Amino acid sequence: MKPITVALLGCGTVGGQVVRLLDEQADDLTARIGAPIELAGIAVRRPDRHRDVPKELLTADAAALVASDVDVVVEVIGGIEPVRTLLLDALRAGKSVVSANKVLLAENAGELFAAADESGADLYFEAAVAGAIPLIRPLRESMAGDHITRVMGIVNGTTNFILSAMDETGAGYGETLEEASRLGYAEADPTADVDGYDAASKAAILASIAFHTRVTAGDVYREGISAVTAADIAAARTLGRTIKLLAICERVDDAVTVRVHPAMIPRSHPLASVGGAFNAVFVEAESAGQLMFYGQGAGGAPTASAVLGDLVTVARNRVAGGRGPRESAYADLPVRPISEVSTRYHLSLDVADKAGVLASVAAVFAEHDVSIAAVRQEGRVEDASLVIVTHAAPDAALRSTVDKVAGLPAVREVVSVMRVEGEES
C-alpha cells in the first residue's frame, strides 16, 4: 500500500497533538484509510525549539515542504500570510488541504475553493470552527438536502468562560478576565476573543455553508463583551435569563443576516446551560427541525481530533480516487446590515423619580414605532431606574429610540442596552 504523505505546517499546541495522534494511532488510521499515513515533514519557525520531534522531520522552509512530493498539506499555523500563498500553491498543485485557519477561511474561502476546483483537490476545515465539535461536515454534507433557516451558537470558549463566571459569582468583567488569564482560558492579548473577532470569523464560515452564499468576516456585525457589567448579568437573572456572546446567522426571505454580540437568552434555552469554555451551536432547519452540537471548542487535543478526522477523509478520497464536496455558493444571497435586522432590546435607564417620566419615555418609543413588551421601575428618588424590554423591531429604529431617550430631561443616563434573543416573554 502506497503511503499517503503529509506535510504539516505548524507544530504548536494543535500541531504537536496532531503529531502525537498520528504516531499513537498509526495502525488504526491505516486500517480506516486503506493506506498508511506518512509524515513527510513539519514546517516550523524555529526547528531547534522542537526537541520532542524527530529532527529529520523539521524544516524552516515551509514553501519547499509544500512544493515537495506530498499528497496532503495540513495547516495549523493561523493568520493570512504566508499561509494563504502556501495553501493556494498546494491546491493548485493538486494536493489536498486540511486547515484549522478560521481567519483565512473567513476572508479567502472563495479563492481557496476555486484553486481546489481547478485541480480537483480537496479542501477540508472542520477544526476552523468549534474545535472538536463535528459541525462543518454535518452542515455541508449531512444536511445538504435540507433548508437551514438559522444557526445560533456559542463559538468562543474564552468569552463563554468569562460570562459564565460572571453569572455564577456576580463579579465584574475586569476581574473575571484576569481570572480567565490566570487559568489559561484567555490569551495574553485577548482582543480577538473578547472583542468578537474570533466569533465573527466563525460566523462567516457557518453562514457561508448554511446559506450557500459567500460571507466574509467583514459582512458580520460584531460587538464584544467588554461592556457587559455585573449589573447586566443581575438584570438578566431577574428576568430568568443569562447573557451569552452569540453568533447568529439567519436566512430571512431572500437575504442573510450574520451578527455577533452579547444577548440575553432564557435560562430554559439549550444554549443557556453551556458553561465554562465549552461551545455549542443550535441549528434550525425546515425538515430536520432543531439540532444542537455541543463540546470542547478549543484546545490542542480536541482541535487535533477534528484535524485528524479531516485528514482521514481526504486520505480515503485519495485512496478511492474520489473527491469531497465542493464550495456551494449558488444562492448568492445579499447580506443585510444590522440596521435592517429585527431584534429586541433590554434597556436600563437612570431616571428622575417624578410624575410623567414613564409617559415621556413611552412617547419616544411610540414615535419610532417600537412596542414595549415589559417595563418596571426600580428604586426611588436618586436611585430610580426604569427597565424596559421591547418587542422585536428593526435595529435602526431601536437605536434611534435609545438615542432620543438619552436626551430626555428626565433621563439621567442610559445605563445599559442589551439585545434579547429567544422566545418573547
Tab-separated table of C-alpha atoms in Angstrom, residues 108-373:
chain	number	residue	atom	x	y	z
A	108	ASN	CA	-10.400	33.846	1.346
A	109	ALA	CA	-12.556	30.728	1.171
A	110	GLY	CA	-13.734	31.540	-2.353
A	111	GLU	CA	-10.195	31.850	-3.667
A	112	LEU	CA	-9.126	28.611	-1.967
A	113	PHE	CA	-12.124	26.673	-3.262
A	114	ALA	CA	-11.520	27.995	-6.789
A	115	ALA	CA	-7.966	26.646	-6.668
A	116	ALA	CA	-9.227	23.312	-5.323
A	117	ASP	CA	-11.843	23.039	-8.078
A	118	GLU	CA	-9.328	23.806	-10.785
A	119	SER	CA	-7.006	20.971	-9.750
A	120	GLY	CA	-9.526	18.511	-8.313
A	121	ALA	CA	-8.047	18.699	-4.804
A	122	ASP	CA	-9.930	18.530	-1.511
A	123	LEU	CA	-10.286	21.383	0.985
A	124	TYR	CA	-11.469	20.446	4.478
A	125	PHE	CA	-11.637	22.703	7.561
A	126	GLU	CA	-13.674	21.103	10.351
A	127	ALA	CA	-11.240	22.357	13.007
A	128	ALA	CA	-11.707	26.002	11.955
A	129	VAL	CA	-14.998	26.284	13.861
A	130	ALA	CA	-15.818	24.933	17.325
A	131	GLY	CA	-12.762	22.725	17.809
A	132	ALA	CA	-13.663	19.070	18.273
A	133	ILE	CA	-17.393	19.537	17.611
A	134	PRO	CA	-18.467	17.907	14.325
A	135	LEU	CA	-20.241	20.872	12.757
A	136	ILE	CA	-18.878	21.788	9.322
A	137	ARG	CA	-19.350	18.306	7.865
A	138	PRO	CA	-22.955	17.929	9.128
A	139	LEU	CA	-23.839	21.334	7.689
A	140	ARG	CA	-22.300	20.814	4.262
A	141	GLU	CA	-22.892	17.068	3.902
A	142	SER	CA	-25.455	15.559	6.290
A	143	MET	CA	-27.878	18.489	5.884
A	144	ALA	CA	-27.203	19.122	2.201
A	145	GLY	CA	-30.761	18.046	1.374
A	146	ASP	CA	-32.410	20.348	3.913
A	147	HIS	CA	-33.184	24.068	4.086
A	148	ILE	CA	-31.346	25.626	7.026
A	149	THR	CA	-33.023	28.752	8.369
A	150	ARG	CA	-30.952	29.639	11.427
A	151	VAL	CA	-27.617	28.876	13.065
A	152	MET	CA	-27.086	30.348	16.524
A	153	GLY	CA	-24.306	29.422	18.864
A	154	ILE	CA	-21.560	29.970	21.368
A	155	VAL	CA	-18.379	29.613	19.326
A	156	ASN	CA	-15.750	31.228	21.553
A	157	GLY	CA	-14.672	29.483	24.742
A	158	THR	CA	-12.877	32.450	26.334
A	159	THR	CA	-15.913	34.736	26.288
A	160	ASN	CA	-18.202	31.944	27.403
A	161	PHE	CA	-15.924	31.199	30.354
A	162	ILE	CA	-15.933	34.883	31.355
A	163	LEU	CA	-19.704	35.364	31.053
A	164	SER	CA	-20.425	32.046	32.796
A	165	ALA	CA	-18.123	33.017	35.682
A	166	MET	CA	-19.723	36.461	35.950
A	167	ASP	CA	-23.136	34.809	36.116
A	168	GLU	CA	-22.028	32.339	38.788
A	169	THR	CA	-20.041	34.716	41.011
A	170	GLY	CA	-21.524	38.159	40.408
A	171	ALA	CA	-18.036	39.514	39.709
A	172	GLY	CA	-17.328	42.254	37.169
A	173	TYR	CA	-15.838	41.873	33.707
A	174	GLY	CA	-12.325	43.102	34.526
A	175	GLU	CA	-11.642	40.820	37.456
A	176	THR	CA	-13.178	37.842	35.661
A	177	LEU	CA	-10.956	38.438	32.629
A	178	GLU	CA	-7.932	38.478	34.951
A	179	GLU	CA	-9.023	35.140	36.414
A	180	ALA	CA	-9.532	33.694	32.936
A	181	SER	CA	-5.993	34.761	32.010
A	182	ARG	CA	-4.565	33.243	35.201
A	183	LEU	CA	-6.270	29.922	34.476
A	184	GLY	CA	-5.135	29.882	30.844
A	185	TYR	CA	-8.565	30.444	29.277
A	186	ALA	CA	-7.611	33.860	27.886
A	187	GLU	CA	-4.605	34.786	25.744
A	188	ALA	CA	-2.053	37.377	26.844
A	189	ASP	CA	-3.756	39.640	24.300
A	190	PRO	CA	-7.437	38.604	24.470
A	191	THR	CA	-8.642	41.168	21.904
A	192	ALA	CA	-9.614	38.673	19.191
A	193	ASP	CA	-11.790	36.814	21.687
A	194	VAL	CA	-13.353	39.468	23.894
A	195	ASP	CA	-13.987	41.935	21.041
A	196	GLY	CA	-15.743	39.272	18.983
A	197	TYR	CA	-13.317	38.975	16.051
A	198	ASP	CA	-12.796	35.240	16.559
A	199	ALA	CA	-16.536	34.569	16.714
A	200	ALA	CA	-17.159	36.787	13.665
A	201	SER	CA	-14.765	34.727	11.536
A	202	LYS	CA	-16.515	31.533	12.604
A	203	ALA	CA	-19.943	33.053	11.972
A	204	ALA	CA	-18.890	33.964	8.423
A	205	ILE	CA	-17.840	30.364	7.751
A	206	LEU	CA	-21.054	28.930	9.216
A	207	ALA	CA	-23.286	31.332	7.277
A	208	SER	CA	-21.444	30.631	4.013
A	209	ILE	CA	-22.072	26.901	4.362
A	210	ALA	CA	-25.588	27.046	5.795
A	211	PHE	CA	-26.968	29.505	3.245
A	212	HIS	CA	-24.862	28.638	0.160
A	213	THR	CA	-23.614	32.214	-0.017
A	214	ARG	CA	-20.127	33.676	0.295
A	215	VAL	CA	-19.981	35.597	3.570
A	216	THR	CA	-16.763	37.184	4.807
A	217	ALA	CA	-15.845	38.388	8.291
A	218	GLY	CA	-16.349	41.953	7.070
A	219	ASP	CA	-20.031	41.167	6.435
A	220	VAL	CA	-20.574	40.214	10.081
A	221	TYR	CA	-21.883	42.776	12.561
A	222	ARG	CA	-19.694	42.491	15.652
A	223	GLU	CA	-19.808	43.536	19.300
A	224	GLY	CA	-17.642	42.159	22.096
A	225	ILE	CA	-18.287	41.574	25.785
A	226	SER	CA	-16.111	44.255	27.434
A	227	ALA	CA	-19.146	46.490	28.066
A	228	VAL	CA	-21.112	43.738	29.854
A	229	THR	CA	-21.368	44.622	33.557
A	230	ALA	CA	-22.266	42.746	36.710
A	231	ALA	CA	-25.467	44.841	36.721
A	232	ASP	CA	-26.365	43.491	33.251
A	233	ILE	CA	-25.860	39.943	34.495
A	234	ALA	CA	-28.027	40.627	37.551
A	235	ALA	CA	-30.750	42.204	35.384
A	236	ALA	CA	-30.762	39.158	33.132
A	237	ARG	CA	-31.099	36.876	36.159
A	238	THR	CA	-34.095	38.893	37.371
A	239	LEU	CA	-35.784	38.204	34.029
A	240	GLY	CA	-34.948	34.481	34.172
A	241	ARG	CA	-32.229	34.938	31.565
A	242	THR	CA	-28.477	34.764	31.183
A	243	ILE	CA	-26.055	36.570	28.880
A	244	LYS	CA	-24.020	34.825	26.177
A	245	LEU	CA	-21.879	36.047	23.309
A	246	LEU	CA	-23.794	34.643	20.362
A	247	ALA	CA	-23.005	34.143	16.705
A	248	ILE	CA	-26.361	34.383	14.928
A	249	CYS	CA	-26.766	33.518	11.247
A	250	GLU	CA	-30.270	33.728	9.746
A	251	ARG	CA	-31.919	33.439	6.390
A	252	VAL	CA	-34.847	35.839	6.182
A	253	ASP	CA	-36.784	35.781	2.909
A	254	ASP	CA	-34.146	36.164	0.189
A	255	ALA	CA	-31.360	37.608	2.312
A	256	VAL	CA	-28.895	36.617	5.015
A	257	THR	CA	-28.104	38.304	8.311
A	258	VAL	CA	-24.962	37.491	10.300
A	259	ARG	CA	-24.129	39.049	13.651
A	260	VAL	CA	-22.044	38.509	16.776
A	261	HIS	CA	-22.974	40.259	20.018
A	262	PRO	CA	-23.867	39.634	23.664
A	263	ALA	CA	-27.520	38.817	24.203
A	264	MET	CA	-29.886	37.807	26.957
A	265	ILE	CA	-31.418	34.370	26.410
A	266	PRO	CA	-33.938	32.451	28.552
A	267	ARG	CA	-32.384	30.064	31.068
A	268	SER	CA	-34.638	27.415	29.536
A	269	HIS	CA	-32.844	27.699	26.172
A	270	PRO	CA	-30.388	24.839	25.457
A	271	LEU	CA	-27.531	27.333	24.994
A	272	ALA	CA	-28.081	28.864	28.442
A	273	SER	CA	-26.694	25.790	30.213
A	274	VAL	CA	-23.461	25.772	28.196
A	275	GLY	CA	-20.871	26.805	30.768
A	276	GLY	CA	-17.142	27.293	31.078
A	277	ALA	CA	-15.059	27.215	27.917
A	278	PHE	CA	-17.421	24.875	26.066
A	279	ASN	CA	-19.028	25.681	22.709
A	280	ALA	CA	-22.475	24.820	21.391
A	281	VAL	CA	-24.297	25.575	18.161
A	282	PHE	CA	-28.065	25.445	17.720
A	283	VAL	CA	-29.236	24.736	14.152
A	284	GLU	CA	-32.780	25.100	12.848
A	285	ALA	CA	-33.843	23.531	9.539
A	286	GLU	CA	-37.175	23.072	7.790
A	287	SER	CA	-37.149	19.269	7.763
A	288	ALA	CA	-34.701	18.267	10.496
A	289	GLY	CA	-36.137	20.751	12.981
A	290	GLN	CA	-33.879	21.827	15.838
A	291	LEU	CA	-30.429	20.308	16.362
A	292	MET	CA	-27.696	21.164	18.847
A	293	PHE	CA	-23.972	20.430	18.606
A	294	TYR	CA	-22.018	20.637	21.873
A	295	GLY	CA	-18.464	20.011	23.029
A	296	GLN	CA	-14.985	21.384	23.530
A	297	GLY	CA	-14.441	24.265	21.163
A	298	ALA	CA	-10.691	24.700	21.582
A	299	GLY	CA	-7.557	23.114	22.981
A	300	GLY	CA	-4.754	21.060	21.473
A	301	ALA	CA	-6.180	17.544	21.629
A	302	PRO	CA	-9.824	18.425	20.799
A	303	THR	CA	-8.820	20.519	17.787
A	304	ALA	CA	-6.304	17.878	16.658
A	305	SER	CA	-9.146	15.347	16.745
A	306	ALA	CA	-11.047	17.413	14.184
A	307	VAL	CA	-7.897	17.826	12.076
A	308	LEU	CA	-7.338	14.070	12.006
A	309	GLY	CA	-10.965	13.467	11.090
A	310	ASP	CA	-10.482	15.635	8.011
A	311	LEU	CA	-7.143	14.007	7.252
A	312	VAL	CA	-8.717	10.549	7.296
A	313	THR	CA	-11.446	11.759	4.924
A	314	VAL	CA	-9.104	13.320	2.349
A	315	ALA	CA	-6.778	10.327	2.577
A	316	ARG	CA	-9.677	7.964	1.885
A	317	ASN	CA	-10.627	10.099	-1.096
A	318	ARG	CA	-7.059	9.771	-2.373
A	319	VAL	CA	-7.098	6.005	-1.987
A	320	ALA	CA	-10.517	5.640	-3.633
A	321	GLY	CA	-9.878	8.213	-6.338
A	322	GLY	CA	-12.818	10.347	-5.244
A	323	ARG	CA	-13.391	13.935	-4.177
A	324	GLY	CA	-15.134	15.612	-1.279
A	325	PRO	CA	-17.854	18.266	-1.528
A	326	ARG	CA	-17.050	21.457	-3.381
A	327	GLU	CA	-17.960	25.005	-2.409
A	328	SER	CA	-21.697	25.659	-2.602
A	329	ALA	CA	-22.321	29.361	-3.149
A	330	TYR	CA	-25.038	29.098	-5.779
A	331	ALA	CA	-27.658	31.037	-3.738
A	332	ASP	CA	-25.520	34.219	-3.705
A	333	LEU	CA	-27.895	35.937	-1.284
A	334	PRO	CA	-27.362	39.552	-0.179
A	335	VAL	CA	-26.192	40.138	3.392
A	336	ARG	CA	-28.393	42.632	5.189
A	337	PRO	CA	-26.849	45.222	7.532
A	338	ILE	CA	-27.644	45.098	11.245
A	339	SER	CA	-29.889	48.172	10.869
A	340	GLU	CA	-32.419	46.065	8.957
A	341	VAL	CA	-32.347	43.116	11.357
A	342	SER	CA	-35.364	42.651	13.615
A	343	THR	CA	-34.178	42.443	17.227
A	344	ARG	CA	-35.373	43.062	20.787
A	345	TYR	CA	-33.727	45.279	23.390
A	346	HIS	CA	-33.397	45.346	27.168
A	347	LEU	CA	-32.746	48.892	28.424
A	348	SER	CA	-31.860	50.149	31.867
A	349	LEU	CA	-32.402	53.896	32.373
A	350	ASP	CA	-31.313	56.046	35.304
A	351	VAL	CA	-34.253	58.468	35.642
A	352	ALA	CA	-35.652	61.201	37.882
A	353	ASP	CA	-38.337	59.891	40.231
A	354	LYS	CA	-41.192	62.198	39.301
A	355	ALA	CA	-44.557	62.072	37.602
A	356	GLY	CA	-44.648	61.820	33.829
A	357	VAL	CA	-41.247	60.159	33.306
A	358	LEU	CA	-42.657	56.886	32.034
A	359	ALA	CA	-45.092	58.727	29.768
A	360	SER	CA	-42.297	60.796	28.191
A	361	VAL	CA	-40.157	57.688	27.636
A	362	ALA	CA	-43.104	55.714	26.215
A	363	ALA	CA	-43.875	58.567	23.819
A	364	VAL	CA	-40.413	58.264	22.257
A	365	PHE	CA	-40.903	54.528	21.749
A	366	ALA	CA	-44.274	55.148	20.120
A	367	GLU	CA	-42.779	57.844	17.896
A	368	HIS	CA	-40.310	55.295	16.478
A	369	ASP	CA	-42.950	52.551	16.254
A	370	VAL	CA	-41.182	50.369	18.836
A	371	SER	CA	-43.538	48.378	21.023
A	372	ILE	CA	-42.774	47.907	24.729
A	373	ALA	CA	-43.191	44.336	25.975
